mmCIF file of C-alpha atoms in Angstrom:
data_model
loop_
_atom_site.group_PDB
_atom_site.id
_atom_site.type_symbol
_atom_site.label_atom_id
_atom_site.label_comp_id
_atom_site.label_asym_id
_atom_site.label_seq_id
_atom_site.Cartn_x
_atom_site.Cartn_y
_atom_site.Cartn_z
ATOM 1 C CA UNK N 1 21.387 4.871 -11.962
ATOM 2 C CA UNK N 2 20.217 8.756 -10.893
ATOM 3 C CA UNK N 3 17.346 7.396 -8.802
ATOM 4 C CA UNK N 4 19.232 4.609 -6.741
ATOM 5 C CA UNK N 5 16.499 4.484 -3.935
ATOM 6 C CA UNK N 6 18.452 2.085 -1.324
ATOM 7 C CA UNK N 7 21.677 3.411 0.087
ATOM 8 C CA UNK N 8 24.517 1.201 -0.169
ATOM 9 C CA UNK N 9 25.291 -0.362 3.355
ATOM 10 C CA UNK N 10 28.858 1.204 4.952
ATOM 11 C CA UNK N 11 29.348 -1.326 7.786
ATOM 12 C CA UNK N 12 29.209 -5.017 8.136
ATOM 13 C CA UNK N 13 25.864 -7.213 7.743
ATOM 14 C CA UNK N 14 23.868 -4.564 5.872
ATOM 15 C CA UNK N 15 24.814 -1.519 8.476
ATOM 16 C CA UNK N 16 23.950 1.914 7.471
ATOM 17 C CA UNK N 17 24.306 5.490 9.213
ATOM 18 C CA UNK N 18 22.458 7.792 6.956
ATOM 19 C CA UNK N 19 22.266 11.841 7.462
ATOM 20 C CA UNK N 20 20.118 14.149 6.344
ATOM 21 C CA UNK N 21 20.455 17.697 5.027
ATOM 22 C CA UNK N 22 20.382 19.629 7.755
ATOM 23 C CA UNK N 23 20.426 23.417 8.622
ATOM 24 C CA UNK N 24 21.553 26.204 11.156
ATOM 25 C CA UNK N 25 23.243 29.684 11.962
ATOM 26 C CA UNK N 26 26.126 30.769 12.993
ATOM 27 C CA UNK N 27 24.824 29.873 16.990
ATOM 28 C CA UNK N 28 23.558 26.292 16.498
ATOM 29 C CA UNK N 29 22.766 23.592 14.205
ATOM 30 C CA UNK N 30 20.094 20.777 13.645
ATOM 31 C CA UNK N 31 20.870 17.716 11.247
ATOM 32 C CA UNK N 32 18.635 14.875 11.478
ATOM 33 C CA UNK N 33 19.567 10.719 10.156
ATOM 34 C CA UNK N 34 19.078 7.075 10.227
ATOM 35 C CA UNK N 35 21.185 4.306 11.744
ATOM 36 C CA UNK N 36 19.402 1.090 10.391
ATOM 37 C CA UNK N 37 20.544 -2.171 8.809
ATOM 38 C CA UNK N 38 19.211 -3.255 5.540
ATOM 39 C CA UNK N 39 18.774 -6.680 2.960
ATOM 40 C CA UNK N 40 21.149 -7.048 0.591
ATOM 41 C CA UNK N 41 19.493 -6.949 -2.763
ATOM 42 C CA UNK N 42 18.848 -9.680 -5.210
ATOM 43 C CA UNK N 43 18.689 -10.469 -9.107
ATOM 44 C CA UNK N 44 15.161 -9.160 -8.935
ATOM 45 C CA UNK N 45 15.071 -7.944 -13.221
ATOM 46 C CA UNK N 46 17.034 -5.085 -14.905
ATOM 47 C CA UNK N 47 16.950 -1.895 -13.343
ATOM 48 C CA UNK N 48 14.097 0.546 -13.531
ATOM 49 C CA UNK N 49 11.749 -2.653 -14.380
ATOM 50 C CA UNK N 50 8.589 -3.121 -11.605
ATOM 51 C CA UNK N 51 10.149 -6.266 -10.318
ATOM 52 C CA UNK N 52 13.452 -4.166 -8.915
ATOM 53 C CA UNK N 53 11.281 -1.702 -8.280
ATOM 54 C CA UNK N 54 9.100 -3.713 -6.175
ATOM 55 C CA UNK N 55 11.693 -4.938 -4.167
ATOM 56 C CA UNK N 56 13.149 -1.850 -3.796
ATOM 57 C CA UNK N 57 9.928 -1.224 -1.586
ATOM 58 C CA UNK N 58 9.933 -4.499 0.182
ATOM 59 C CA UNK N 59 13.917 -3.364 1.369
ATOM 60 C CA UNK N 60 12.833 0.014 2.649
ATOM 61 C CA UNK N 61 9.482 -1.260 4.433
ATOM 62 C CA UNK N 62 11.769 -4.159 6.034
ATOM 63 C CA UNK N 63 14.493 -1.797 7.114
ATOM 64 C CA UNK N 64 16.011 -3.168 10.405
ATOM 65 C CA UNK N 65 16.554 0.046 12.868
ATOM 66 C CA UNK N 66 19.330 0.159 15.327
ATOM 67 C CA UNK N 67 17.750 1.142 18.708
ATOM 68 C CA UNK N 68 20.158 2.900 21.223
ATOM 69 C CA UNK N 69 22.882 3.739 18.327
ATOM 70 C CA UNK N 70 25.300 5.401 19.784
ATOM 71 C CA UNK N 71 26.514 8.487 17.267
ATOM 72 C CA UNK N 72 28.992 11.148 17.551
ATOM 73 C CA UNK N 73 28.737 14.215 15.655
ATOM 74 C CA UNK N 74 31.873 16.722 15.143
ATOM 75 C CA UNK N 75 31.403 20.334 14.050
ATOM 76 C CA UNK N 76 33.052 23.504 14.289
ATOM 77 C CA UNK N 77 35.296 22.228 16.657
ATOM 78 C CA UNK N 78 32.641 20.968 19.366
ATOM 79 C CA UNK N 79 31.286 17.736 19.268
ATOM 80 C CA UNK N 80 28.736 16.077 20.320
ATOM 81 C CA UNK N 81 27.317 12.059 20.819
ATOM 82 C CA UNK N 82 23.706 11.654 20.711
ATOM 83 C CA UNK N 83 21.722 7.945 20.885
ATOM 84 C CA UNK N 84 19.177 6.793 18.154
ATOM 85 C CA UNK N 85 15.312 6.634 18.861
ATOM 86 C CA UNK N 86 13.861 3.385 19.127
ATOM 87 C CA UNK N 87 13.265 3.769 15.573
ATOM 88 C CA UNK N 88 17.114 4.458 14.692
ATOM 89 C CA UNK N 89 16.526 8.210 14.054
ATOM 90 C CA UNK N 90 19.322 10.864 15.947
ATOM 91 C CA UNK N 91 19.116 13.731 16.514
ATOM 92 C CA UNK N 92 22.092 16.550 16.457
ATOM 93 C CA UNK N 93 21.662 20.033 17.975
ATOM 94 C CA UNK N 94 25.428 21.203 17.957
ATOM 95 C CA UNK N 95 26.396 24.586 18.657
ATOM 96 C CA UNK N 96 29.601 25.349 16.937
ATOM 97 C CA UNK N 97 32.958 27.204 18.607
ATOM 98 C CA UNK N 98 33.601 28.427 15.497
ATOM 99 C CA UNK N 99 32.035 27.674 11.392
ATOM 100 C CA UNK N 100 34.416 26.487 9.048
ATOM 101 C CA UNK N 101 35.460 28.499 6.226
ATOM 102 C CA UNK N 102 33.304 28.387 2.578
ATOM 103 C CA UNK N 103 31.248 30.673 0.617
ATOM 104 C CA UNK N 104 28.674 28.371 -0.384
ATOM 105 C CA UNK N 105 26.959 27.974 2.720
ATOM 106 C CA UNK N 106 27.258 24.351 2.728
ATOM 107 C CA UNK N 107 29.646 22.842 5.260
ATOM 108 C CA UNK N 108 30.383 18.904 6.468
ATOM 109 C CA UNK N 109 29.494 17.591 9.603
ATOM 110 C CA UNK N 110 31.904 14.326 10.744
ATOM 111 C CA UNK N 111 29.681 11.407 12.120
ATOM 112 C CA UNK N 112 31.197 7.684 13.471
ATOM 113 C CA UNK N 113 28.517 5.497 14.578
ATOM 114 C CA UNK N 114 29.843 3.299 17.275
ATOM 115 C CA UNK N 115 30.272 -0.919 15.903
ATOM 116 C CA UNK N 116 33.029 -3.135 15.080
ATOM 117 C CA UNK N 117 34.112 -1.666 12.912
ATOM 118 C CA UNK N 118 33.315 1.656 13.278
ATOM 119 C CA UNK N 119 30.832 3.788 10.440
ATOM 120 C CA UNK N 120 30.916 6.638 9.113
ATOM 121 C CA UNK N 121 29.278 9.604 7.256
ATOM 122 C CA UNK N 122 29.131 12.982 6.269
ATOM 123 C CA UNK N 123 26.709 14.893 6.721
ATOM 124 C CA UNK N 124 25.554 18.667 5.322
ATOM 125 C CA UNK N 125 24.299 21.328 7.039
ATOM 126 C CA UNK N 126 22.960 24.963 5.237
ATOM 127 C CA UNK N 127 24.449 27.928 6.733
ATOM 128 C CA UNK N 128 22.873 31.129 5.333
ATOM 129 C CA UNK N 129 25.940 33.079 3.736
ATOM 130 C CA UNK N 130 26.165 37.286 4.526
ATOM 131 C CA UNK N 131 24.623 37.922 1.097
ATOM 132 C CA UNK N 132 21.426 36.132 1.576
ATOM 133 C CA UNK N 133 18.311 38.445 1.475
ATOM 134 C CA UNK N 134 15.170 35.860 2.647
ATOM 135 C CA UNK N 135 14.384 32.536 3.795
ATOM 136 C CA UNK N 136 12.428 30.436 1.442
ATOM 137 C CA UNK N 137 9.910 27.443 3.185
ATOM 138 C CA UNK N 138 8.295 25.102 -0.009
ATOM 139 C CA UNK N 139 5.519 22.357 0.314
ATOM 140 C CA UNK N 140 6.569 19.444 -2.224
ATOM 141 C CA UNK N 141 4.037 17.522 -2.388
ATOM 142 C CA UNK N 142 2.029 19.277 -4.807
ATOM 143 C CA UNK N 143 3.658 22.318 -4.970
ATOM 144 C CA UNK N 144 6.971 21.138 -6.688
ATOM 145 C CA UNK N 145 6.327 17.847 -7.341
ATOM 146 C CA UNK N 146 2.762 16.530 -9.218
ATOM 147 C CA UNK N 147 2.155 14.210 -5.991
ATOM 148 C CA UNK N 148 -2.079 13.465 -6.314
ATOM 149 C CA UNK N 149 -2.442 14.151 -2.092
ATOM 150 C CA UNK N 150 -6.358 13.923 -2.867
ATOM 151 C CA UNK N 151 -5.901 10.879 -4.711
ATOM 152 C CA UNK N 152 -4.685 8.185 -1.550
ATOM 153 C CA UNK N 153 -4.170 5.143 -4.035
ATOM 154 C CA UNK N 154 -2.052 7.505 -6.592
ATOM 155 C CA UNK N 155 -0.638 9.160 -3.525
ATOM 156 C CA UNK N 156 1.131 5.788 -2.237
ATOM 157 C CA UNK N 157 2.341 4.857 -6.231
ATOM 158 C CA UNK N 158 4.054 7.718 -6.339
ATOM 159 C CA UNK N 159 5.602 7.614 -2.690
ATOM 160 C CA UNK N 160 6.854 3.804 -2.328
ATOM 161 C CA UNK N 161 7.096 2.460 -6.121
ATOM 162 C CA UNK N 162 7.511 5.478 -8.517
ATOM 163 C CA UNK N 163 11.042 6.664 -9.160
ATOM 164 C CA UNK N 164 12.568 9.782 -10.291
ATOM 165 C CA UNK N 165 12.560 9.511 -14.001
ATOM 166 C CA UNK N 166 8.758 8.830 -13.329
ATOM 167 C CA UNK N 167 7.596 11.512 -10.924
ATOM 168 C CA UNK N 168 7.330 15.483 -12.444
ATOM 169 C CA UNK N 169 7.732 18.686 -11.755
ATOM 170 C CA UNK N 170 5.224 21.576 -12.008
ATOM 171 C CA UNK N 171 6.043 23.412 -15.415
ATOM 172 C CA UNK N 172 8.476 26.859 -14.304
ATOM 173 C CA UNK N 173 8.832 25.498 -10.871
ATOM 174 C CA UNK N 174 12.680 24.091 -10.792
ATOM 175 C CA UNK N 175 13.066 27.975 -13.000
ATOM 176 C CA UNK N 176 11.578 29.539 -9.856
ATOM 177 C CA UNK N 177 12.899 27.866 -7.089
ATOM 178 C CA UNK N 178 16.587 28.519 -9.254
ATOM 179 C CA UNK N 179 16.005 31.910 -9.206
ATOM 180 C CA UNK N 180 14.739 32.392 -5.525
ATOM 181 C CA UNK N 181 17.724 30.819 -4.471
ATOM 182 C CA UNK N 182 19.635 32.776 -6.950
ATOM 183 C CA UNK N 183 17.692 36.092 -5.581
ATOM 184 C CA UNK N 184 17.849 39.074 -7.100
ATOM 185 C CA UNK N 185 21.517 39.821 -7.364
ATOM 186 C CA UNK N 186 22.211 36.178 -8.615
ATOM 187 C CA UNK N 187 24.266 35.306 -6.239
ATOM 188 C CA UNK N 188 22.418 35.465 -3.006
ATOM 189 C CA UNK N 189 22.556 31.614 -2.297
ATOM 190 C CA UNK N 190 18.946 32.182 -0.025
ATOM 191 C CA UNK N 191 18.284 29.335 1.935
ATOM 192 C CA UNK N 192 15.715 26.496 0.330
ATOM 193 C CA UNK N 193 13.523 24.860 2.907
ATOM 194 C CA UNK N 194 11.516 21.787 1.587
ATOM 195 C CA UNK N 195 9.039 19.917 3.912
ATOM 196 C CA UNK N 196 7.121 17.212 2.579
ATOM 197 C CA UNK N 197 4.028 14.871 4.126
ATOM 198 C CA UNK N 198 6.326 11.825 2.143
ATOM 199 C CA UNK N 199 8.206 9.678 4.863
ATOM 200 C CA UNK N 200 11.720 9.566 5.783
ATOM 201 C CA UNK N 201 11.791 6.263 3.612
ATOM 202 C CA UNK N 202 11.727 7.735 0.008
ATOM 203 C CA UNK N 203 14.171 11.047 0.663
ATOM 204 C CA UNK N 204 16.759 9.425 -1.057
ATOM 205 C CA UNK N 205 14.151 9.165 -4.452
ATOM 206 C CA UNK N 206 13.633 13.340 -3.522
ATOM 207 C CA UNK N 207 17.571 14.028 -3.636
ATOM 208 C CA UNK N 208 17.380 12.201 -7.312
ATOM 209 C CA UNK N 209 14.392 13.823 -8.147
ATOM 210 C CA UNK N 210 15.873 17.363 -7.547
ATOM 211 C CA UNK N 211 19.027 16.523 -9.133
ATOM 212 C CA UNK N 212 17.189 15.118 -11.888
ATOM 213 C CA UNK N 213 15.354 18.831 -12.516
ATOM 214 C CA UNK N 214 18.151 20.876 -11.119
ATOM 215 C CA UNK N 215 16.419 22.484 -8.364
ATOM 216 C CA UNK N 216 18.505 23.644 -5.796
ATOM 217 C CA UNK N 217 18.816 21.366 -3.341
ATOM 218 C CA UNK N 218 17.990 22.082 0.637
ATOM 219 C CA UNK N 219 16.617 20.653 4.449
ATOM 220 C CA UNK N 220 13.858 18.143 3.166
ATOM 221 C CA UNK N 221 11.972 18.374 6.849
ATOM 222 C CA UNK N 222 9.224 15.458 7.071
ATOM 223 C CA UNK N 223 6.178 17.042 9.139
ATOM 224 C CA UNK N 224 6.407 13.091 10.898
ATOM 225 C CA UNK N 225 9.546 10.594 11.702
ATOM 226 C CA UNK N 226 7.004 7.285 10.648
ATOM 227 C CA UNK N 227 8.267 3.930 9.629
ATOM 228 C CA UNK N 228 6.315 2.753 6.445
ATOM 229 C CA UNK N 229 3.018 0.750 7.275
ATOM 230 C CA UNK N 230 0.759 0.038 5.194
ATOM 231 C CA UNK N 231 -1.880 -0.107 7.392
ATOM 232 C CA UNK N 232 -1.247 3.404 8.286
ATOM 233 C CA UNK N 233 0.604 4.955 5.862
ATOM 234 C CA UNK N 234 -0.413 8.861 5.970
ATOM 235 C CA UNK N 235 0.730 11.192 8.708
ATOM 236 C CA UNK N 236 -2.055 13.019 10.655
ATOM 237 C CA UNK N 237 -2.587 16.192 11.868
ATOM 238 C CA UNK N 238 0.722 17.168 9.387
ATOM 239 C CA UNK N 239 -0.296 21.185 9.555
ATOM 240 C CA UNK N 240 0.532 21.574 13.076
ATOM 241 C CA UNK N 241 3.509 20.141 12.869
ATOM 242 C CA UNK N 242 4.651 22.426 9.874
ATOM 243 C CA UNK N 243 3.375 25.527 12.086
ATOM 244 C CA UNK N 244 6.093 24.971 14.966
ATOM 245 C CA UNK N 245 8.464 23.778 12.307
ATOM 246 C CA UNK N 246 8.016 27.113 10.748
ATOM 247 C CA UNK N 247 7.606 29.060 13.907
ATOM 248 C CA UNK N 248 11.208 27.525 14.950
ATOM 249 C CA UNK N 249 12.749 29.004 11.228
ATOM 250 C CA UNK N 250 11.616 32.252 11.726
ATOM 251 C CA UNK N 251 13.282 32.618 15.474
ATOM 252 C CA UNK N 252 16.378 30.920 14.199
ATOM 253 C CA UNK N 253 16.433 33.128 11.328
ATOM 254 C CA UNK N 254 15.215 36.205 13.283
ATOM 255 C CA UNK N 255 16.990 39.352 10.692
ATOM 256 C CA UNK N 256 15.283 37.434 7.506
ATOM 257 C CA UNK N 257 12.058 37.185 5.542
ATOM 258 C CA UNK N 258 10.564 34.727 4.410
ATOM 259 C CA UNK N 259 8.764 33.639 1.757
ATOM 260 C CA UNK N 260 6.392 30.568 2.149
ATOM 261 C CA UNK N 261 5.363 28.901 -0.563
ATOM 262 C CA UNK N 262 2.444 25.498 -0.806
ATOM 263 C CA UNK N 263 -0.742 24.465 -2.740
ATOM 264 C CA UNK N 264 -3.962 24.863 -2.298
ATOM 265 C CA UNK N 265 -4.763 21.637 -1.867
ATOM 266 C CA UNK N 266 -4.560 20.616 1.440
ATOM 267 C CA UNK N 267 -3.818 23.495 4.797
ATOM 268 C CA UNK N 268 -1.142 25.390 3.501
ATOM 269 C CA UNK N 269 -3.308 28.575 2.831
ATOM 270 C CA UNK N 270 -4.872 28.289 6.370
ATOM 271 C CA UNK N 271 -1.375 27.299 7.784
ATOM 272 C CA UNK N 272 0.285 30.371 6.184
ATOM 273 C CA UNK N 273 -2.232 32.674 6.943
ATOM 274 C CA UNK N 274 -2.110 31.826 10.690
ATOM 275 C CA UNK N 275 1.722 32.581 10.623
ATOM 276 C CA UNK N 276 1.622 35.487 8.696
ATOM 277 C CA UNK N 277 -1.170 36.947 11.139
ATOM 278 C CA UNK N 278 1.370 36.056 14.070
ATOM 279 C CA UNK N 279 4.540 37.621 12.848
ATOM 280 C CA UNK N 280 3.291 40.554 10.765
ATOM 281 C CA UNK N 281 6.606 41.886 8.999
ATOM 282 C CA UNK N 282 7.937 38.557 8.698
ATOM 283 C CA UNK N 283 6.729 36.798 5.247
ATOM 284 C CA UNK N 284 7.228 39.081 2.082
ATOM 285 C CA UNK N 285 4.730 36.583 0.171
ATOM 286 C CA UNK N 286 2.862 33.354 0.110
ATOM 287 C CA UNK N 287 2.796 31.790 -3.434
ATOM 288 C CA UNK N 288 -0.115 28.992 -3.692
ATOM 289 C CA UNK N 289 0.169 26.873 -6.747
ATOM 290 C CA UNK N 290 -3.667 26.454 -7.231
ATOM 291 C CA UNK N 291 -4.578 22.585 -7.964
ATOM 292 C CA UNK N 292 -8.260 23.245 -6.925
ATOM 293 C CA UNK N 293 -11.075 23.423 -9.285
ATOM 294 C CA UNK N 294 -13.766 24.232 -7.225
ATOM 295 C CA UNK N 295 -15.024 27.592 -7.145
ATOM 296 C CA UNK N 296 -15.707 27.108 -3.060
ATOM 297 C CA UNK N 297 -12.388 26.673 -2.438
ATOM 298 C CA UNK N 298 -10.807 29.544 -4.206
ATOM 299 C CA UNK N 299 -13.353 31.426 -2.399
ATOM 300 C CA UNK N 300 -12.025 30.338 1.398
ATOM 301 C CA UNK N 301 -8.770 31.259 -0.121
ATOM 302 C CA UNK N 302 -9.384 34.769 -1.437
ATOM 303 C CA UNK N 303 -10.793 34.931 2.559
ATOM 304 C CA UNK N 304 -7.929 34.214 3.794
ATOM 305 C CA UNK N 305 -6.213 36.585 1.837
ATOM 306 C CA UNK N 306 -7.444 40.016 3.674
ATOM 307 C CA UNK N 307 -5.776 38.478 7.496
ATOM 308 C CA UNK N 308 -3.069 38.348 4.698
ATOM 309 C CA UNK N 309 -3.035 41.870 3.135
ATOM 310 C CA UNK N 310 -3.300 43.204 6.738
ATOM 311 C CA UNK N 311 -0.091 42.185 7.890
ATOM 312 C CA UNK N 312 1.314 44.252 4.730
ATOM 313 C CA UNK N 313 2.184 40.585 2.949
ATOM 314 C CA UNK N 314 0.795 39.410 -0.198
ATOM 315 C CA UNK N 315 -0.640 36.015 -0.949
ATOM 316 C CA UNK N 316 -0.796 34.663 -4.959
ATOM 317 C CA UNK N 317 -2.763 31.850 -5.575
ATOM 318 C CA UNK N 318 -1.713 30.822 -9.443
ATOM 319 C CA UNK N 319 -2.005 27.420 -11.094
ATOM 320 C CA UNK N 320 1.169 28.753 -12.916
ATOM 321 C CA UNK N 321 4.826 29.296 -12.306
ATOM 322 C CA UNK N 322 5.362 32.264 -14.543
ATOM 323 C CA UNK N 323 2.647 34.036 -12.551
ATOM 324 C CA UNK N 324 4.826 33.817 -9.086
ATOM 325 C CA UNK N 325 7.912 34.979 -10.597
ATOM 326 C CA UNK N 326 6.247 38.031 -12.126
ATOM 327 C CA UNK N 327 4.981 38.592 -8.638
ATOM 328 C CA UNK N 328 8.447 37.686 -7.145
ATOM 329 C CA UNK N 329 10.352 39.740 -9.599
ATOM 330 C CA UNK N 330 7.947 42.629 -8.065
ATOM 331 C CA UNK N 331 8.813 42.739 -5.101
ATOM 332 C CA UNK N 332 12.707 42.589 -5.853
ATOM 333 C CA UNK N 333 13.136 38.652 -4.231
ATOM 334 C CA UNK N 334 14.118 37.627 -8.076
ATOM 335 C CA UNK N 335 16.167 38.883 -11.063
ATOM 336 C CA UNK N 336 13.756 40.832 -13.646
ATOM 337 C CA UNK N 337 15.291 38.337 -16.095
ATOM 338 C CA UNK N 338 14.419 35.050 -14.339
ATOM 339 C CA UNK N 339 10.730 35.433 -15.700
ATOM 340 C CA UNK N 340 12.116 34.620 -19.112
ATOM 341 C CA UNK N 341 13.963 32.130 -17.967
ATOM 342 C CA UNK N 342 10.428 30.867 -15.620
ATOM 343 C CA UNK N 343 7.985 31.221 -19.322
ATOM 344 C CA UNK N 344 11.034 29.428 -21.480
ATOM 345 C CA UNK N 345 10.516 26.456 -18.528
ATOM 346 C CA UNK N 346 7.264 26.620 -18.923
ATOM 347 C CA UNK N 347 6.952 26.437 -23.116
ATOM 348 C CA UNK N 348 8.776 23.601 -22.977
ATOM 349 C CA UNK N 349 6.487 21.236 -21.169
ATOM 350 C CA UNK N 350 3.911 19.129 -22.817
ATOM 351 C CA UNK N 351 0.528 20.403 -20.560
ATOM 352 C CA UNK N 352 -1.564 22.677 -21.213
ATOM 353 C CA UNK N 353 -1.111 26.513 -20.329
ATOM 354 C CA UNK N 354 -3.652 27.616 -17.646
ATOM 355 C CA UNK N 355 -5.645 30.006 -17.596
ATOM 356 C CA UNK N 356 -4.455 33.443 -18.201
ATOM 357 C CA UNK N 357 -7.171 35.733 -16.385
ATOM 358 C CA UNK N 358 -5.576 37.278 -13.429
ATOM 359 C CA UNK N 359 -7.434 39.014 -10.589
ATOM 360 C CA UNK N 360 -6.347 41.575 -7.975
ATOM 361 C CA UNK N 361 -7.380 43.064 -4.630
ATOM 362 C CA UNK N 362 -5.926 44.855 -2.099
ATOM 363 C CA UNK N 363 -6.007 45.090 1.424
ATOM 364 C CA UNK N 364 -8.672 48.676 1.241
ATOM 365 C CA UNK N 365 -11.346 46.889 -1.318
ATOM 366 C CA UNK N 366 -10.553 43.041 0.206
ATOM 367 C CA UNK N 367 -13.580 41.335 1.042
ATOM 368 C CA UNK N 368 -14.753 37.641 0.996
ATOM 369 C CA UNK N 369 -15.879 36.309 -2.920
ATOM 370 C CA UNK N 370 -19.006 35.279 -4.328
ATOM 371 C CA UNK N 371 -19.200 31.709 -4.964
ATOM 372 C CA UNK N 372 -21.509 32.460 -7.831
ATOM 373 C CA UNK N 373 -19.131 35.124 -9.349
ATOM 374 C CA UNK N 374 -16.152 32.304 -8.955
ATOM 375 C CA UNK N 375 -18.323 29.716 -10.634
ATOM 376 C CA UNK N 376 -18.920 32.408 -13.872
ATOM 377 C CA UNK N 377 -15.106 32.930 -14.109
ATOM 378 C CA UNK N 378 -14.412 28.969 -13.875
ATOM 379 C CA UNK N 379 -17.663 28.850 -16.385
ATOM 380 C CA UNK N 380 -15.584 27.426 -20.047
ATOM 381 C CA UNK N 381 -12.255 26.757 -18.030
ATOM 382 C CA UNK N 382 -11.069 23.133 -18.793
ATOM 383 C CA UNK N 383 -7.272 23.100 -19.178
ATOM 384 C CA UNK N 384 -6.149 23.574 -15.447
ATOM 385 C CA UNK N 385 -7.153 25.762 -12.137
ATOM 386 C CA UNK N 386 -7.411 30.056 -12.798
ATOM 387 C CA UNK N 387 -4.509 32.131 -11.886
ATOM 388 C CA UNK N 388 -5.398 35.085 -8.497
ATOM 389 C CA UNK N 389 -3.378 37.056 -7.451
ATOM 390 C CA UNK N 390 -4.100 39.037 -3.958
ATOM 391 C CA UNK N 391 -2.071 41.939 -3.058
ATOM 392 C CA UNK N 392 -1.581 44.381 -0.530
ATOM 393 C CA UNK N 393 -1.786 48.022 -1.680
ATOM 394 C CA UNK N 394 0.169 50.116 -1.548
ATOM 395 C CA UNK N 395 3.538 48.487 -1.286
ATOM 396 C CA UNK N 396 7.432 50.054 -0.767
ATOM 397 C CA UNK N 397 8.812 48.219 -2.806
ATOM 398 C CA UNK N 398 11.836 49.429 -2.071
ATOM 399 C CA UNK N 399 11.514 47.872 1.288
ATOM 400 C CA UNK N 400 10.948 43.973 0.376
ATOM 401 C CA UNK N 401 13.343 40.932 0.816
ATOM 402 C CA UNK N 402 16.683 43.554 -1.035
ATOM 403 C CA UNK N 403 16.610 45.630 2.162
ATOM 404 C CA UNK N 404 16.278 43.153 4.313
ATOM 405 C CA UNK N 405 19.870 42.043 5.594
ATOM 406 C CA UNK N 406 23.376 44.890 4.951
ATOM 407 C CA UNK N 407 25.265 43.481 3.479
ATOM 408 C CA UNK N 408 28.670 41.793 4.467
#
């Protein structure tokens, strides 16, 4: 089965040790996981049927955390023992003596849960290889995958019930992310770090979704470590968690520039603009997927672009992945031929083409957009939100991602 929403038990009585993909550097690694028990599946019906989907929802909600579980992690000649919290989550922050040989970026971490008999699992951490040129941090909800955050009822259904096969990726997004991971040289293996407002309970589903669409896998960092609850299903003040997470990544990968990707529907433009202003020179580009039809919201984002351009960065607000790809190719973030691959994937999607018109402003002429002018621009556009490119000019494109880290 492509999407297995509930992990198989590894120990007796439904005992599960579930590590999530982690990240790190040559100096330290970070990995989160959970220890819990889950009920055995029953004969609810055929795989993929509504009864089975609802059964798996119930199994995820009724998982029983193992409070105080003792987990031992071994990596790079170092060992660390940690204790799970009351919800069964454990956090590994380990400083290895050395990094095991490997060229692909992913490294195995040995994990053992103290039980009778012991339960073993293998975690994975991504350590950027020397050839990488930038770090990509991307939101998932309404950025890579259609979630409908604005419609809470639809969001809950898609989060808790829909399987990977029924989840929809934005046209061209998968090809764009493959291009960013490969970089301009084609083999850079740039880190792809994903952020989601969803709960940890859908981790397996997201993994299946990424594999189904051939989206480069990477650590998924959920903004709240919250249990599944129908009374309190949504995280609060996620923007603060996202800001802290990005600042942590900027410190961890201090020698690499960043690309930030989000959507216009929530707080991504505001959070990213603050990050760019507070860390000038660290963010090469901000890409915002436009899911807004509201001219006032577009005007707000254009106002935020003034601070982004003042910090010598660029902000692209686009409904179309091709517009982002063209901009990224211009900065040397992806190979020029990758734009055609994004466009080809975009053409195969059974969705209307977004508005083709692209407006550009630069730091010397940036000023708040007039709502009436934007409404005029939107008049008659029914197939989708418009593309808008906001770019700092002039930009020395030779000082972009390609020159961030010397080879080797």
